[in-house]
Amino acid sequence: GRGWGGDGEARRARAHHPVGQGLGATAVWISPVPVQAADGYHGYWAIDWTQIDPHFGSLADLRALAGTLHADNACVCVCGFFF
């Protein structure tokens, strides 16, 4: 397999799940989403910061996740390392 995580739709469904809301979370922090090197499943082997890796879903999925969280008064944080 190519790692853990799931696509954007799966993350959006989990973010809106009552268990997450019941914990009082106000943010969801996700792995970096740019296109990865062949073996880069976790988001930290980015080769193209201008595109979202299909493994992580699409731009529409990321926007839907942010919209879902914003509707619940929470936010999404996308991790990234730039060096």
Coordinates of N, CA, C and O in Angstrom, one line a residue:
G1 N 0.8 -1.2 0.0 CA 0.0 0.0 0.0 C 0.9 1.2 0.0 O 2.0 1.2 0.3
R2 N 0.2 2.3 -0.3 CA 0.9 3.6 -0.4 C 0.7 4.5 0.8 O 0.6 5.7 0.7
G3 N 0.7 3.9 1.9 CA 0.6 4.7 3.1 C -0.8 4.7 3.8 O -1.7 4.0 3.4
W4 N -1.0 5.6 4.7 CA -2.2 5.7 5.5 C -2.9 7.0 5.0 O -2.5 7.7 4.1
G5 N -3.9 7.3 5.6 CA -4.5 8.6 5.4 C -5.9 8.5 4.7 O -6.9 8.7 5.4
G6 N -6.0 8.3 3.5 CA -7.3 8.3 2.8 C -7.4 9.5 1.9 O -6.6 10.4 1.9
D7 N -8.4 9.5 1.1 CA -8.6 10.6 0.1 C -9.3 11.8 0.8 O -9.7 11.7 2.0
G8 N -9.5 12.8 0.1 CA -10.1 14.0 0.6 C -11.5 13.8 1.1 O -11.9 14.4 2.2
E9 N -12.3 13.0 0.4 CA -13.7 12.8 0.8 C -13.7 12.0 2.2 O -14.5 12.3 3.0
A10 N -12.8 11.1 2.4 CA -12.7 10.4 3.6 C -12.4 11.3 4.8 O -13.0 11.2 5.8
R11 N -11.4 12.2 4.5 CA -11.0 13.1 5.6 C -12.2 14.1 5.9 O -12.4 14.4 7.1
R12 N -12.9 14.5 4.9 CA -14.0 15.4 5.1 C -15.1 14.7 6.0 O -15.7 15.3 6.9
A13 N -15.4 13.4 5.7 CA -16.4 12.7 6.4 C -15.9 12.5 7.9 O -16.7 12.7 8.8
R14 N -14.6 12.2 8.1 CA -14.2 12.1 9.5 C -14.2 13.4 10.2 O -14.4 13.5 11.4
A15 N -13.9 14.5 9.5 CA -13.8 15.8 10.2 C -15.2 16.2 10.7 O -15.3 16.9 11.7
H16 N -16.2 15.7 10.0 CA -17.6 16.1 10.4 C -18.2 15.1 11.3 O -19.4 15.3 11.7
H17 N -17.5 14.1 11.7 CA -18.0 13.0 12.5 C -18.3 13.5 13.9 O -17.5 14.3 14.5
P18 N -19.4 13.1 14.5 CA -19.7 13.6 15.9 C -18.7 13.4 16.9 O -18.5 14.2 17.9
V19 N -17.9 12.3 16.8 CA -16.8 12.0 17.8 C -15.8 13.1 17.8 O -15.4 13.6 18.8
G20 N -15.4 13.5 16.6 CA -14.4 14.6 16.5 C -15.0 15.9 17.1 O -14.3 16.7 17.7
Q21 N -16.2 16.2 16.8 CA -16.8 17.4 17.3 C -17.0 17.3 18.8 O -16.8 18.3 19.5
G22 N -17.3 16.1 19.4 CA -17.4 16.0 20.8 C -16.1 16.2 21.6 O -16.2 16.4 22.8
L23 N -15.0 16.0 20.9 CA -13.7 16.3 21.6 C -13.4 17.7 21.7 O -12.4 18.1 22.4
G24 N -14.2 18.6 21.1 CA -14.0 20.0 21.2 C -12.8 20.5 20.3 O -12.3 21.6 20.5
A25 N -12.5 19.7 19.3 CA -11.4 20.1 18.4 C -11.8 21.3 17.6 O -13.0 21.5 17.2
T26 N -10.9 22.3 17.4 CA -11.2 23.4 16.6 C -10.4 23.5 15.3 O -10.4 24.4 14.5
A27 N -9.6 22.4 15.1 CA -8.8 22.4 13.9 C -8.4 20.9 13.5 O -8.4 20.1 14.4
V28 N -8.2 20.7 12.3 CA -7.7 19.4 11.8 C -6.4 19.7 11.0 O -6.3 20.5 10.2
W29 N -5.3 19.0 11.4 CA -4.0 19.2 10.8 C -3.8 18.0 9.9 O -3.8 16.8 10.4
I30 N -3.5 18.2 8.6 CA -3.3 17.1 7.7 C -1.9 17.2 7.1 O -1.2 18.2 7.2
S31 N -1.5 16.0 6.6 CA -0.2 15.9 5.9 C -0.2 16.9 4.7 O -1.2 17.3 4.2
P32 N 1.1 17.2 4.3 CA 1.2 18.0 3.1 C 0.5 17.3 1.9 O 0.5 16.1 1.8
V33 N -0.1 18.0 1.0 CA -0.9 17.4 -0.1 C -0.3 17.6 -1.5 O -0.9 17.1 -2.4
P34 N 0.9 18.1 -1.7 CA 1.4 18.3 -3.0 C 1.8 16.9 -3.7 O 1.9 15.9 -2.9
V35 N 2.0 16.9 -5.0 CA 2.4 15.7 -5.7 C 3.7 15.2 -5.1 O 4.6 16.0 -4.9
Q36 N 3.7 13.9 -4.9 CA 4.9 13.3 -4.2 C 5.8 12.5 -5.1 O 5.3 12.1 -6.2
A37 N 7.0 12.3 -4.7 CA 7.9 11.3 -5.4 C 7.3 10.0 -5.3 O 6.3 9.7 -4.6
A38 N 7.7 9.1 -6.1 CA 7.1 7.7 -6.3 C 6.9 7.0 -5.0 O 5.9 6.4 -4.8
D39 N 7.8 7.1 -4.0 CA 7.7 6.4 -2.7 C 7.2 7.3 -1.6 O 7.1 7.0 -0.5
G40 N 6.8 8.5 -2.0 CA 6.4 9.5 -0.9 C 4.9 9.4 -0.6 O 4.1 10.1 -1.2
Y41 N 4.6 8.7 0.4 CA 3.2 8.5 0.7 C 2.7 9.4 1.8 O 1.5 9.6 2.0
H42 N 3.6 10.0 2.6 CA 3.2 10.8 3.8 C 3.1 12.3 3.6 O 2.7 13.0 4.4
G43 N 3.6 12.7 2.4 CA 3.4 14.1 2.1 C 4.7 14.9 2.2 O 4.7 16.1 1.9
Y44 N 5.8 14.3 2.6 CA 7.0 15.1 2.8 C 8.1 14.9 1.7 O 9.2 15.3 1.9
W45 N 7.7 14.3 0.6 CA 8.6 14.1 -0.5 C 8.0 14.8 -1.7 O 7.9 14.3 -2.8
A46 N 7.6 16.1 -1.5 CA 6.9 16.8 -2.6 C 7.9 17.1 -3.8 O 9.0 17.4 -3.6
I47 N 7.3 16.9 -5.0 CA 8.0 17.3 -6.2 C 7.3 18.3 -7.0 O 7.9 18.9 -7.9
D48 N 6.1 18.6 -6.6 CA 5.3 19.7 -7.3 C 4.3 20.3 -6.3 O 3.3 19.8 -6.1
W49 N 4.7 21.5 -5.8 CA 3.9 22.2 -4.9 C 2.7 22.9 -5.5 O 1.8 23.5 -4.8
T50 N 2.5 22.8 -6.8 CA 1.4 23.5 -7.5 C 0.2 22.6 -7.7 O -0.8 23.1 -8.2
Q51 N 0.4 21.3 -7.5 CA -0.7 20.3 -7.7 C -0.9 19.5 -6.5 O 0.0 19.2 -5.7
I52 N -2.1 19.0 -6.3 CA -2.4 18.1 -5.2 C -2.3 16.6 -5.7 O -2.8 16.3 -6.7
D53 N -1.6 15.8 -4.9 CA -1.4 14.4 -5.2 C -2.7 13.7 -5.2 O -3.5 13.9 -4.2
P54 N -3.1 13.0 -6.2 CA -4.4 12.3 -6.2 C -4.6 11.4 -5.0 O -5.7 11.1 -4.6
H55 N -3.5 10.9 -4.4 CA -3.6 10.0 -3.2 C -4.3 10.8 -2.1 O -5.0 10.2 -1.3
F56 N -4.2 12.1 -2.1 CA -4.8 12.9 -1.0 C -6.1 13.5 -1.4 O -6.7 14.3 -0.7
G57 N -6.6 13.2 -2.6 CA -7.8 13.8 -3.1 C -7.6 14.9 -4.2 O -6.5 14.9 -4.8
S58 N -8.5 15.7 -4.3 CA -8.4 16.8 -5.3 C -8.5 18.2 -4.6 O -8.8 18.3 -3.4
L59 N -8.3 19.2 -5.4 CA -8.5 20.6 -4.9 C -9.9 20.8 -4.4 O -10.2 21.4 -3.3
A60 N -10.9 20.2 -5.1 CA -12.3 20.3 -4.7 C -12.5 19.6 -3.3 O -13.2 20.1 -2.5
D61 N -11.8 18.4 -3.1 CA -11.9 17.7 -1.8 C -11.3 18.6 -0.7 O -11.9 18.7 0.4
L62 N -10.2 19.2 -1.0 CA -9.6 20.1 0.1 C -10.5 21.3 0.4 O -10.7 21.6 1.6
R63 N -11.1 21.9 -0.6 CA -12.0 23.0 -0.4 C -13.2 22.5 0.3 O -13.7 23.2 1.2
A64 N -13.7 21.3 0.0 CA -14.9 20.8 0.7 C -14.6 20.5 2.2 O -15.4 20.8 3.1
L65 N -13.4 20.0 2.5 CA -12.9 19.8 3.8 C -12.9 21.1 4.6 O -13.4 21.2 5.7
A66 N -12.3 22.1 4.0 CA -12.2 23.4 4.6 C -13.6 24.0 4.9 O -13.9 24.5 5.9
G67 N -14.5 23.8 3.9 CA -15.9 24.3 4.1 C -16.6 23.6 5.2 O -17.3 24.2 5.9
T68 N -16.4 22.3 5.2 CA -17.1 21.5 6.3 C -16.6 22.0 7.7 O -17.4 22.2 8.6
L69 N -15.3 22.1 7.8 CA -14.7 22.6 9.1 C -15.1 24.0 9.4 O -15.5 24.3 10.6
H70 N -15.1 24.9 8.4 CA -15.5 26.3 8.7 C -17.0 26.3 9.2 O -17.3 27.1 10.0
A71 N -17.8 25.5 8.6 CA -19.2 25.5 9.0 C -19.4 25.0 10.4 O -20.3 25.4 11.1
D72 N -18.4 24.3 10.9 CA -18.4 23.8 12.3 C -17.5 24.7 13.2 O -17.1 24.3 14.3
N73 N -17.2 25.9 12.7 CA -16.3 26.8 13.4 C -15.0 26.2 13.8 O -14.4 26.4 14.9
A74 N -14.4 25.5 12.8 CA -13.1 24.9 13.0 C -12.3 25.2 11.7 O -12.8 25.8 10.7
C75 N -11.0 24.8 11.7 CA -10.2 25.1 10.5 C -9.4 23.9 10.1 O -9.3 23.0 10.9
V76 N -8.8 24.0 8.9 CA -7.9 22.9 8.5 C -6.5 23.5 8.4 O -6.3 24.7 7.9
C77 N -5.5 22.8 8.9 CA -4.1 23.2 8.8 C -3.4 22.2 7.9 O -3.5 21.0 8.1
V78 N -2.7 22.7 6.8 CA -2.0 21.8 6.0 C -0.5 21.9 6.3 O 0.1 23.0 6.2
C79 N 0.1 20.8 6.7 CA 1.5 20.8 7.1 C 2.4 20.9 5.9 O 2.0 20.5 4.8
G80 N 3.6 21.5 6.0 CA 4.5 21.6 5.0 C 5.9 22.0 5.4 O 6.0 22.7 6.4
F81 N 6.9 21.5 4.8 CA 8.3 21.9 5.1 C 8.9 22.5 3.9 O 8.8 21.9 2.8
F82 N 9.4 23.7 4.0 CA 10.1 24.4 2.9 C 11.5 24.7 3.3 O 11.8 25.3 4.3
F83 N 12.4 24.2 2.5 CA 13.8 24.4 2.8 C 14.6 24.5 1.5 O 14.2 24.2 0.5

